[in-house]
Amino acid sequence: MSRKYHVTTTVNGDEYEYLCEPQQTLLDALRDALMLTGTKEGCATGDCGACTVMVDDTMICSCLMLAVEADGKKIETIEGMAQGEELHPLQRNFLELNGSQCGICTPGILIAARALLDRNPDPTETEVRYWLAGNLCRCTGYDKIIRSVLAAGKEMRGA
Amino acid sequence: MNSLRYEAPSSLGDAIALLAGASGTSRILAGGTDIIVQMETDLIEPDLLIDIKKIPELRGIAIENGAFKVGAGVTGMELTDHEAFCKAWPGVVDGVKLIGSMQIKGRATMGGNLCNASPAADSVPALIAARAIARIAGSNGTRDVPVENIPIGPGKTSLDKGEIIVSFLFPSRPAHSGDAYLRMTPRTEMDIAVVGVGVNITLDAGGICTAARVSLGAVAPTPLLVAEAGAALMGSRLDAPALDKLAQAAGAACRPIDDKRGTKEYRVKVAEVLAKRTALLALERARQNT
């Protein structure tokens, strides 16, 4: 039995503490210890992007980071995207333009898309497609996702 | 499941002491994009994980005497966001940009890409072409080793058990130098190289090639430094005869396997074609770099 590690971290602006075993992933800790189940497990090998979160302003796959590594880090998950009842423009455009179907890829795609728009408020369609290459969707055929991101970007620019 | 211990030392000396004092299987944890998958799928069951991301020497990008030093634990995103490095070594950046998705690049490191020792590692041919040196620390001190001497087979490196790659040292960059890395994959993103080619050249003021290094990935058990391919470009303007000689030398150096990504014959042919294309991209960059 491995020893347990005590981790203090900030998730969506709130301080959390948890105990984890060294082989547990950040995804495990978010879902099972903190009950933040908006972040999804898809492949668990870093291929599908369903578990995408921000760690210290960098987007990563939470299945490929150990829970113990999160000590002292700033984490942002899908639960922090809406402001109370008010949806983020990305969320609203995904709803309006059917960018989400079964929904399992959606939290990861929203986090990734927000990271893109933070860096590049006016991406081309090609830039959106390359940026989201690490987020797999088996429902939409991607087109509606790309349109939703572009529409949200346009709205956020006030264009 | 055996008992796993995690340590995140804040100094290089502590990390080396941990490695030296460890019994059982120790692994270095950098970006974790290979090792965590290997642990999840029970390919490896380490007793000790040493997270090197809190060690200052492994984290920074610095210029010393006009030459870049990049910490082995610098992430792909940190490197590809570094304007001066991107300007000096666009070919190395080409390779790093092809390592997985944006999420993967948020964690993955060149040190990890090299030590994972995949024959298809995307950053390694460009590092070899760049004449990059790996600075390695261990309990017997520090040694500098050309990157091409680190991988010795699939998943195997020439590092001793207690050693850590600390940084990559790049040579200073003369005017009219350019590098490039291209890879062939069936799809444009999120795939593993069928062939990868790194080319690094320097021209004189008249446009004649005075230095050339060519490295091939995914066509042998390790990435290859192909001296004959570099020699084919020397003294030329990278005109058609020189590029034909380059292609021939690149094809002749391949010792590929057949697998689901490509047959031996296909890989050799692609290496010939891709070597030319990569050289022309390096040439274009060298001409712009005054």
mmCIF file of N, CA, C and O in Angstrom, chain B residues 60-142:
data_model
loop_
_atom_site.group_PDB
_atom_site.id
_atom_site.type_symbol
_atom_site.label_atom_id
_atom_site.label_comp_id
_atom_site.label_asym_id
_atom_site.label_seq_id
_atom_site.Cartn_x
_atom_site.Cartn_y
_atom_site.Cartn_z
ATOM 1 N N GLY B 60 14.417 26.574 -17.256
ATOM 2 C CA GLY B 60 14.518 27.856 -17.955
ATOM 3 C C GLY B 60 14.988 27.749 -19.399
ATOM 4 O O GLY B 60 15.540 26.740 -19.832
ATOM 5 N N ILE B 61 14.765 28.839 -20.149
ATOM 6 C CA ILE B 61 15.347 29.009 -21.479
ATOM 7 C C ILE B 61 16.269 30.219 -21.370
ATOM 8 O O ILE B 61 15.820 31.309 -21.020
ATOM 9 N N ALA B 62 17.570 30.018 -21.629
ATOM 10 C CA ALA B 62 18.530 31.105 -21.434
ATOM 11 C C ALA B 62 19.413 31.220 -22.662
ATOM 12 O O ALA B 62 19.580 30.268 -23.426
ATOM 13 N N ILE B 63 19.971 32.429 -22.857
ATOM 14 C CA ILE B 63 20.973 32.623 -23.909
ATOM 15 C C ILE B 63 22.300 32.899 -23.222
ATOM 16 O O ILE B 63 22.408 33.830 -22.425
ATOM 17 N N GLU B 64 23.294 32.054 -23.477
ATOM 18 C CA GLU B 64 24.622 32.238 -22.888
ATOM 19 C C GLU B 64 25.630 32.340 -24.015
ATOM 20 O O GLU B 64 25.742 31.424 -24.828
ATOM 21 N N ASN B 65 26.354 33.452 -24.080
ATOM 22 C CA ASN B 65 27.334 33.698 -25.150
ATOM 23 C C ASN B 65 26.715 33.496 -26.534
ATOM 24 O O ASN B 65 27.297 32.850 -27.404
ATOM 25 N N GLY B 66 25.505 34.005 -26.692
ATOM 26 C CA GLY B 66 24.849 33.928 -27.997
ATOM 27 C C GLY B 66 24.273 32.564 -28.335
ATOM 28 O O GLY B 66 23.836 32.347 -29.466
ATOM 29 N N ALA B 67 24.293 31.638 -27.378
ATOM 30 C CA ALA B 67 23.794 30.292 -27.663
ATOM 31 C C ALA B 67 22.689 29.933 -26.674
ATOM 32 O O ALA B 67 22.751 30.296 -25.501
ATOM 33 N N PHE B 68 21.695 29.209 -27.162
ATOM 34 C CA PHE B 68 20.567 28.855 -26.308
ATOM 35 C C PHE B 68 20.881 27.662 -25.415
ATOM 36 O O PHE B 68 21.533 26.696 -25.835
ATOM 37 N N LYS B 69 20.400 27.765 -24.179
ATOM 38 C CA LYS B 69 20.390 26.620 -23.258
ATOM 39 C C LYS B 69 18.944 26.426 -22.824
ATOM 40 O O LYS B 69 18.323 27.346 -22.288
ATOM 41 N N VAL B 70 18.402 25.254 -23.088
ATOM 42 C CA VAL B 70 16.992 24.991 -22.789
ATOM 43 C C VAL B 70 16.914 23.873 -21.753
ATOM 44 O O VAL B 70 17.443 22.769 -21.975
ATOM 45 N N GLY B 71 16.275 24.142 -20.642
ATOM 46 C CA GLY B 71 16.108 23.139 -19.600
ATOM 47 C C GLY B 71 15.365 21.927 -20.132
ATOM 48 O O GLY B 71 14.418 22.056 -20.918
ATOM 49 N N ALA B 72 15.782 20.735 -19.703
ATOM 50 C CA ALA B 72 15.185 19.505 -20.223
ATOM 51 C C ALA B 72 13.724 19.372 -19.807
ATOM 52 O O ALA B 72 12.968 18.626 -20.417
ATOM 53 N N GLY B 73 13.314 20.118 -18.766
ATOM 54 C CA GLY B 73 11.935 20.047 -18.298
ATOM 55 C C GLY B 73 11.061 21.192 -18.798
ATOM 56 O O GLY B 73 9.937 21.364 -18.326
ATOM 57 N N VAL B 74 11.560 21.982 -19.751
ATOM 58 C CA VAL B 74 10.744 23.041 -20.363
ATOM 59 C C VAL B 74 9.651 22.373 -21.192
ATOM 60 O O VAL B 74 9.918 21.440 -21.949
ATOM 61 N N THR B 75 8.422 22.843 -21.051
ATOM 62 C CA THR B 75 7.337 22.196 -21.798
ATOM 63 C C THR B 75 7.320 22.644 -23.249
ATOM 64 O O THR B 75 7.873 23.692 -23.606
ATOM 65 N N GLY B 76 6.649 21.865 -24.066
ATOM 66 C CA GLY B 76 6.503 22.207 -25.473
ATOM 67 C C GLY B 76 5.874 23.572 -25.662
ATOM 68 O O GLY B 76 6.306 24.357 -26.514
ATOM 69 N N MET B 77 4.839 23.882 -24.875
ATOM 70 C CA MET B 77 4.178 25.192 -25.008
ATOM 71 C C MET B 77 5.122 26.322 -24.627
ATOM 72 O O MET B 77 5.141 27.369 -25.276
ATOM 73 N N GLU B 78 5.913 26.117 -23.556
ATOM 74 C CA GLU B 78 6.861 27.160 -23.155
ATOM 75 C C GLU B 78 7.861 27.422 -24.285
ATOM 76 O O GLU B 78 8.216 28.571 -24.569
ATOM 77 N N LEU B 79 8.306 26.347 -24.929
ATOM 78 C CA LEU B 79 9.307 26.501 -25.983
ATOM 79 C C LEU B 79 8.706 27.147 -27.228
ATOM 80 O O LEU B 79 9.292 28.064 -27.813
ATOM 81 N N THR B 80 7.520 26.677 -27.623
ATOM 82 C CA THR B 80 6.935 27.198 -28.867
ATOM 83 C C THR B 80 6.373 28.607 -28.667
ATOM 84 O O THR B 80 6.081 29.294 -29.635
ATOM 85 N N ASP B 81 6.215 29.056 -27.426
ATOM 86 C CA ASP B 81 5.808 30.442 -27.152
ATOM 87 C C ASP B 81 7.017 31.377 -27.002
ATOM 88 O O ASP B 81 6.844 32.577 -26.786
ATOM 89 N N HIS B 82 8.238 30.841 -27.063
ATOM 90 C CA HIS B 82 9.443 31.643 -26.833
ATOM 91 C C HIS B 82 9.906 32.241 -28.161
ATOM 92 O O HIS B 82 10.473 31.538 -29.009
ATOM 93 N N GLU B 83 9.652 33.535 -28.352
ATOM 94 C CA GLU B 83 9.859 34.146 -29.672
ATOM 95 C C GLU B 83 11.291 34.035 -30.170
ATOM 96 O O GLU B 83 11.528 33.681 -31.327
ATOM 97 N N ALA B 84 12.254 34.324 -29.289
ATOM 98 C CA ALA B 84 13.652 34.325 -29.741
ATOM 99 C C ALA B 84 14.095 32.913 -30.117
ATOM 100 O O ALA B 84 14.799 32.711 -31.111
ATOM 101 N N PHE B 85 13.650 31.917 -29.356
ATOM 102 C CA PHE B 85 14.038 30.553 -29.698
ATOM 103 C C PHE B 85 13.402 30.138 -31.028
ATOM 104 O O PHE B 85 14.046 29.504 -31.870
ATOM 105 N N CYS B 86 12.135 30.509 -31.212
ATOM 106 C CA CYS B 86 11.446 30.152 -32.460
ATOM 107 C C CYS B 86 12.143 30.769 -33.672
ATOM 108 O O CYS B 86 12.200 30.159 -34.739
ATOM 109 N N LYS B 87 12.680 31.969 -33.487
ATOM 110 C CA LYS B 87 13.368 32.648 -34.587
ATOM 111 C C LYS B 87 14.699 31.961 -34.886
ATOM 112 O O LYS B 87 15.062 31.776 -36.048
ATOM 113 N N ALA B 88 15.406 31.555 -33.829
ATOM 114 C CA ALA B 88 16.729 30.956 -34.030
ATOM 115 C C ALA B 88 16.644 29.516 -34.533
ATOM 116 O O ALA B 88 17.451 29.092 -35.347
ATOM 117 N N TRP B 89 15.688 28.747 -34.029
ATOM 118 C CA TRP B 89 15.629 27.303 -34.301
ATOM 119 C C TRP B 89 14.232 26.859 -34.736
ATOM 120 O O TRP B 89 13.591 26.038 -34.082
ATOM 121 N N PRO B 90 13.757 27.412 -35.888
ATOM 122 C CA PRO B 90 12.392 27.060 -36.315
ATOM 123 C C PRO B 90 12.208 25.567 -36.585
ATOM 124 O O PRO B 90 11.096 25.048 -36.432
ATOM 125 N N GLY B 91 13.285 24.872 -36.965
ATOM 126 C CA GLY B 91 13.160 23.436 -37.236
ATOM 127 C C GLY B 91 12.942 22.636 -35.957
ATOM 128 O O GLY B 91 12.160 21.678 -35.932
ATOM 129 N N VAL B 92 13.642 23.029 -34.889
ATOM 130 C CA VAL B 92 13.425 22.363 -33.598
ATOM 131 C C VAL B 92 11.983 22.602 -33.150
ATOM 132 O O VAL B 92 11.302 21.692 -32.668
ATOM 133 N N VAL B 93 11.515 23.841 -33.390
ATOM 134 C CA VAL B 93 10.133 24.180 -33.023
ATOM 135 C C VAL B 93 9.136 23.396 -33.883
ATOM 136 O O VAL B 93 8.117 22.914 -33.378
ATOM 137 N N ASP B 94 9.459 23.207 -35.192
ATOM 138 C CA ASP B 94 8.603 22.345 -36.041
ATOM 139 C C ASP B 94 8.394 20.996 -35.373
ATOM 140 O O ASP B 94 7.273 20.475 -35.331
ATOM 141 N N GLY B 95 9.482 20.406 -34.892
ATOM 142 C CA GLY B 95 9.406 19.067 -34.282
ATOM 143 C C GLY B 95 8.588 19.079 -33.009
ATOM 144 O O GLY B 95 7.710 18.235 -32.810
ATOM 145 N N VAL B 96 8.852 20.059 -32.136
ATOM 146 C CA VAL B 96 8.141 20.123 -30.855
ATOM 147 C C VAL B 96 6.649 20.367 -31.085
ATOM 148 O O VAL B 96 5.803 19.790 -30.394
ATOM 149 N N LYS B 97 6.324 21.176 -32.102
ATOM 150 C CA LYS B 97 4.909 21.455 -32.372
ATOM 151 C C LYS B 97 4.138 20.198 -32.787
ATOM 152 O O LYS B 97 2.915 20.175 -32.703
ATOM 153 N N LEU B 98 4.853 19.198 -33.256
ATOM 154 C CA LEU B 98 4.178 17.974 -33.710
ATOM 155 C C LEU B 98 4.041 16.930 -32.603
ATOM 156 O O LEU B 98 3.517 15.848 -32.836
ATOM 157 N N ILE B 99 4.517 17.255 -31.388
ATOM 158 C CA ILE B 99 4.388 16.293 -30.287
ATOM 159 C C ILE B 99 2.971 16.392 -29.723
ATOM 160 O O ILE B 99 2.685 17.237 -28.893
ATOM 161 N N GLY B 100 2.079 15.564 -30.198
ATOM 162 C CA GLY B 100 0.741 15.469 -29.624
ATOM 163 C C GLY B 100 -0.081 16.741 -29.758
ATOM 164 O O GLY B 100 0.245 17.650 -30.509
ATOM 165 N N SER B 101 -1.170 16.766 -28.993
ATOM 166 C CA SER B 101 -2.115 17.882 -29.033
ATOM 167 C C SER B 101 -1.582 19.063 -28.232
ATOM 168 O O SER B 101 -0.541 18.990 -27.591
ATOM 169 N N MET B 102 -2.325 20.163 -28.250
ATOM 170 C CA MET B 102 -1.979 21.322 -27.420
ATOM 171 C C MET B 102 -1.935 20.915 -25.944
ATOM 172 O O MET B 102 -1.090 21.395 -25.187
ATOM 173 N N GLN B 103 -2.868 20.050 -25.541
ATOM 174 C CA GLN B 103 -2.885 19.594 -24.148
ATOM 175 C C GLN B 103 -1.593 18.842 -23.820
ATOM 176 O O GLN B 103 -1.022 19.007 -22.734
ATOM 177 N N ILE B 104 -1.161 17.989 -24.748
ATOM 178 C CA ILE B 104 0.066 17.214 -24.524
ATOM 179 C C ILE B 104 1.268 18.165 -24.452
ATOM 180 O O ILE B 104 2.128 18.038 -23.575
ATOM 181 N N LYS B 105 1.292 19.146 -25.341
ATOM 182 C CA LYS B 105 2.418 20.095 -25.332
ATOM 183 C C LYS B 105 2.428 20.962 -24.076
ATOM 184 O O LYS B 105 3.452 21.517 -23.709
ATOM 185 N N GLY B 106 1.295 21.083 -23.407
ATOM 186 C CA GLY B 106 1.264 21.799 -22.136
ATOM 187 C C GLY B 106 2.062 21.102 -21.050
ATOM 188 O O GLY B 106 2.404 21.704 -20.028
ATOM 189 N N ARG B 107 2.374 19.825 -21.271
ATOM 190 C CA ARG B 107 3.102 19.044 -20.275
ATOM 191 C C ARG B 107 4.407 18.460 -20.828
ATOM 192 O O ARG B 107 5.408 18.379 -20.122
ATOM 193 N N ALA B 108 4.374 18.006 -22.079
ATOM 194 C CA ALA B 108 5.495 17.221 -22.622
ATOM 195 C C ALA B 108 6.760 18.066 -22.750
ATOM 196 O O ALA B 108 6.698 19.265 -23.001
ATOM 197 N N THR B 109 7.911 17.418 -22.580
ATOM 198 C CA THR B 109 9.212 18.096 -22.617
ATOM 199 C C THR B 109 10.126 17.440 -23.661
ATOM 200 O O THR B 109 9.946 16.269 -23.995
ATOM 201 N N MET B 110 11.130 18.191 -24.120
ATOM 202 C CA MET B 110 12.111 17.596 -25.038
ATOM 203 C C MET B 110 12.948 16.543 -24.321
ATOM 204 O O MET B 110 13.320 15.534 -24.915
ATOM 205 N N GLY B 111 13.241 16.775 -23.045
ATOM 206 C CA GLY B 111 14.001 15.773 -22.294
ATOM 207 C C GLY B 111 13.251 14.458 -22.226
ATOM 208 O O GLY B 111 13.824 13.377 -22.415
ATOM 209 N N GLY B 112 11.958 14.538 -22.004
ATOM 210 C CA GLY B 112 11.140 13.325 -21.952
ATOM 211 C C GLY B 112 11.013 12.672 -23.310
ATOM 212 O O GLY B 112 11.075 11.451 -23.439
ATOM 213 N N ASN B 113 10.852 13.495 -24.352
ATOM 214 C CA ASN B 113 10.736 12.959 -25.703
ATOM 215 C C ASN B 113 11.994 12.181 -26.077
ATOM 216 O O ASN B 113 11.931 11.094 -26.667
ATOM 217 N N LEU B 114 13.157 12.708 -25.658
ATOM 218 C CA LEU B 114 14.428 12.033 -25.951
ATOM 219 C C LEU B 114 14.583 10.761 -25.107
ATOM 220 O O LEU B 114 14.948 9.704 -25.624
ATOM 221 N N CYS B 115 14.280 10.863 -23.807
ATOM 222 C CA CYS B 115 14.512 9.717 -22.924
ATOM 223 C C CYS B 115 13.485 8.604 -23.106
ATOM 224 O O CYS B 115 13.752 7.451 -22.790
ATOM 225 N N ASN B 116 12.294 8.947 -23.621
ATOM 226 C CA ASN B 116 11.327 7.900 -23.936
ATOM 227 C C ASN B 116 11.863 7.016 -25.072
ATOM 228 O O ASN B 116 11.478 5.858 -25.209
ATOM 229 N N ALA B 117 12.774 7.594 -25.856
ATOM 230 C CA ALA B 117 13.543 6.856 -26.861
ATOM 231 C C ALA B 117 12.687 6.122 -27.881
ATOM 232 O O ALA B 117 12.987 5.004 -28.277
ATOM 233 N N SER B 118 11.612 6.791 -28.305
ATOM 234 C CA SER B 118 10.861 6.241 -29.431
ATOM 235 C C SER B 118 11.645 6.520 -30.711
ATOM 236 O O SER B 118 12.155 7.628 -30.894
ATOM 237 N N PRO B 119 11.746 5.545 -31.624
ATOM 238 C CA PRO B 119 12.416 5.808 -32.898
ATOM 239 C C PRO B 119 11.716 6.927 -33.676
ATOM 240 O O PRO B 119 12.331 7.565 -34.521
ATOM 241 N N ALA B 120 10.437 7.177 -33.379
ATOM 242 C CA ALA B 120 9.644 8.163 -34.113
ATOM 243 C C ALA B 120 9.498 9.482 -33.359
ATOM 244 O O ALA B 120 8.705 10.323 -33.766
ATOM 245 N N ALA B 121 10.250 9.687 -32.284
ATOM 246 C CA ALA B 121 10.120 10.916 -31.483
ATOM 247 C C ALA B 121 10.300 12.144 -32.378
ATOM 248 O O ALA B 121 11.305 12.261 -33.075
ATOM 249 N N ASP B 122 9.334 13.056 -32.346
ATOM 250 C CA ASP B 122 9.353 14.143 -33.327
ATOM 251 C C ASP B 122 10.396 15.218 -33.055
ATOM 252 O O ASP B 122 10.846 15.877 -33.986
ATOM 253 N N SER B 123 10.783 15.435 -31.798
ATOM 254 C CA SER B 123 11.745 16.525 -31.573
ATOM 255 C C SER B 123 13.186 16.080 -31.803
ATOM 256 O O SER B 123 14.073 16.918 -31.937
ATOM 257 N N VAL B 124 13.439 14.779 -31.861
ATOM 258 C CA VAL B 124 14.826 14.314 -31.813
ATOM 259 C C VAL B 124 15.600 14.536 -33.127
ATOM 260 O O VAL B 124 16.730 15.025 -33.078
ATOM 261 N N PRO B 125 15.045 14.224 -34.303
ATOM 262 C CA PRO B 125 15.838 14.488 -35.517
ATOM 263 C C PRO B 125 16.245 15.955 -35.647
ATOM 264 O O PRO B 125 17.380 16.261 -36.047
ATOM 265 N N ALA B 126 15.338 16.869 -35.275
ATOM 266 C CA ALA B 126 15.688 18.297 -35.376
ATOM 267 C C ALA B 126 16.771 18.660 -34.365
ATOM 268 O O ALA B 126 17.651 19.474 -34.653
ATOM 269 N N LEU B 127 16.717 18.062 -33.168
ATOM 270 C CA LEU B 127 17.771 18.317 -32.171
ATOM 271 C C LEU B 127 19.122 17.814 -32.672
ATOM 272 O O LEU B 127 20.151 18.465 -32.489
ATOM 273 N N ILE B 128 19.102 16.634 -33.298
ATOM 274 C CA ILE B 128 20.350 16.065 -33.819
ATOM 275 C C ILE B 128 20.891 16.951 -34.937
ATOM 276 O O ILE B 128 22.082 17.292 -34.957
ATOM 277 N N ALA B 129 19.991 17.343 -35.863
ATOM 278 C CA ALA B 129 20.422 18.211 -36.961
ATOM 279 C C ALA B 129 20.969 19.534 -36.420
ATOM 280 O O ALA B 129 21.927 20.083 -36.960
ATOM 281 N N ALA B 130 20.396 20.012 -35.324
ATOM 282 C CA ALA B 130 20.817 21.289 -34.735
ATOM 283 C C ALA B 130 22.167 21.181 -34.020
ATOM 284 O O ALA B 130 22.686 22.181 -33.552
ATOM 285 N N ARG B 131 22.714 19.977 -33.929
ATOM 286 C CA ARG B 131 23.958 19.748 -33.191
ATOM 287 C C ARG B 131 23.769 20.038 -31.694
ATOM 288 O O ARG B 131 24.680 20.497 -31.006
ATOM 289 N N ALA B 132 22.577 19.751 -31.194
ATOM 290 C CA ALA B 132 22.295 20.001 -29.773
ATOM 291 C C ALA B 132 23.040 18.984 -28.915
ATOM 292 O O ALA B 132 23.223 17.826 -29.294
ATOM 293 N N ILE B 133 23.473 19.477 -27.750
ATOM 294 C CA ILE B 133 24.203 18.665 -26.783
ATOM 295 C C ILE B 133 23.318 18.484 -25.551
ATOM 296 O O ILE B 133 22.721 19.445 -25.076
ATOM 297 N N ALA B 134 23.233 17.267 -25.051
ATOM 298 C CA ALA B 134 22.504 17.032 -23.799
ATOM 299 C C ALA B 134 23.492 17.125 -22.636
ATOM 300 O O ALA B 134 24.523 16.449 -22.636
ATOM 301 N N ARG B 135 23.181 18.009 -21.683
ATOM 302 C CA ARG B 135 24.001 18.091 -20.468
ATOM 303 C C ARG B 135 23.387 17.158 -19.437
ATOM 304 O O ARG B 135 22.219 17.279 -19.082
ATOM 305 N N ILE B 136 24.196 16.213 -18.974
ATOM 306 C CA ILE B 136 23.702 15.130 -18.120
ATOM 307 C C ILE B 136 24.380 15.223 -16.761
ATOM 308 O O ILE B 136 25.590 15.397 -16.678
ATOM 309 N N ALA B 137 23.575 15.119 -15.709
ATOM 310 C CA ALA B 137 24.142 15.143 -14.352
ATOM 311 C C ALA B 137 23.907 13.791 -13.687
ATOM 312 O O ALA B 137 22.875 13.159 -13.869
ATOM 313 N N GLY B 138 24.905 13.380 -12.911
ATOM 314 C CA GLY B 138 24.799 12.135 -12.160
ATOM 315 C C GLY B 138 25.688 12.227 -10.941
ATOM 316 O O GLY B 138 26.318 13.267 -10.693
ATOM 317 N N SER B 139 25.787 11.131 -10.190
ATOM 318 C CA SER B 139 26.575 11.212 -8.955
ATOM 319 C C SER B 139 28.065 11.371 -9.234
ATOM 320 O O SER B 139 28.836 11.769 -8.367
ATOM 321 N N ASN B 140 28.503 11.088 -10.478
ATOM 322 C CA ASN B 140 29.916 11.294 -10.821
ATOM 323 C C ASN B 140 30.173 12.641 -11.474
ATOM 324 O O ASN B 140 31.215 12.845 -12.087
ATOM 325 N N GLY B 141 29.202 13.545 -11.413
ATOM 326 C CA GLY B 141 29.393 14.872 -12.002
ATOM 327 C C GLY B 141 28.587 15.046 -13.264
ATOM 328 O O GLY B 141 27.614 14.339 -13.500
ATOM 329 N N THR B 142 29.055 15.996 -14.082
ATOM 330 C CA THR B 142 28.290 16.394 -15.270
ATOM 331 C C THR B 142 29.048 15.975 -16.514
ATOM 332 O O THR B 142 30.275 16.024 -16.547
#
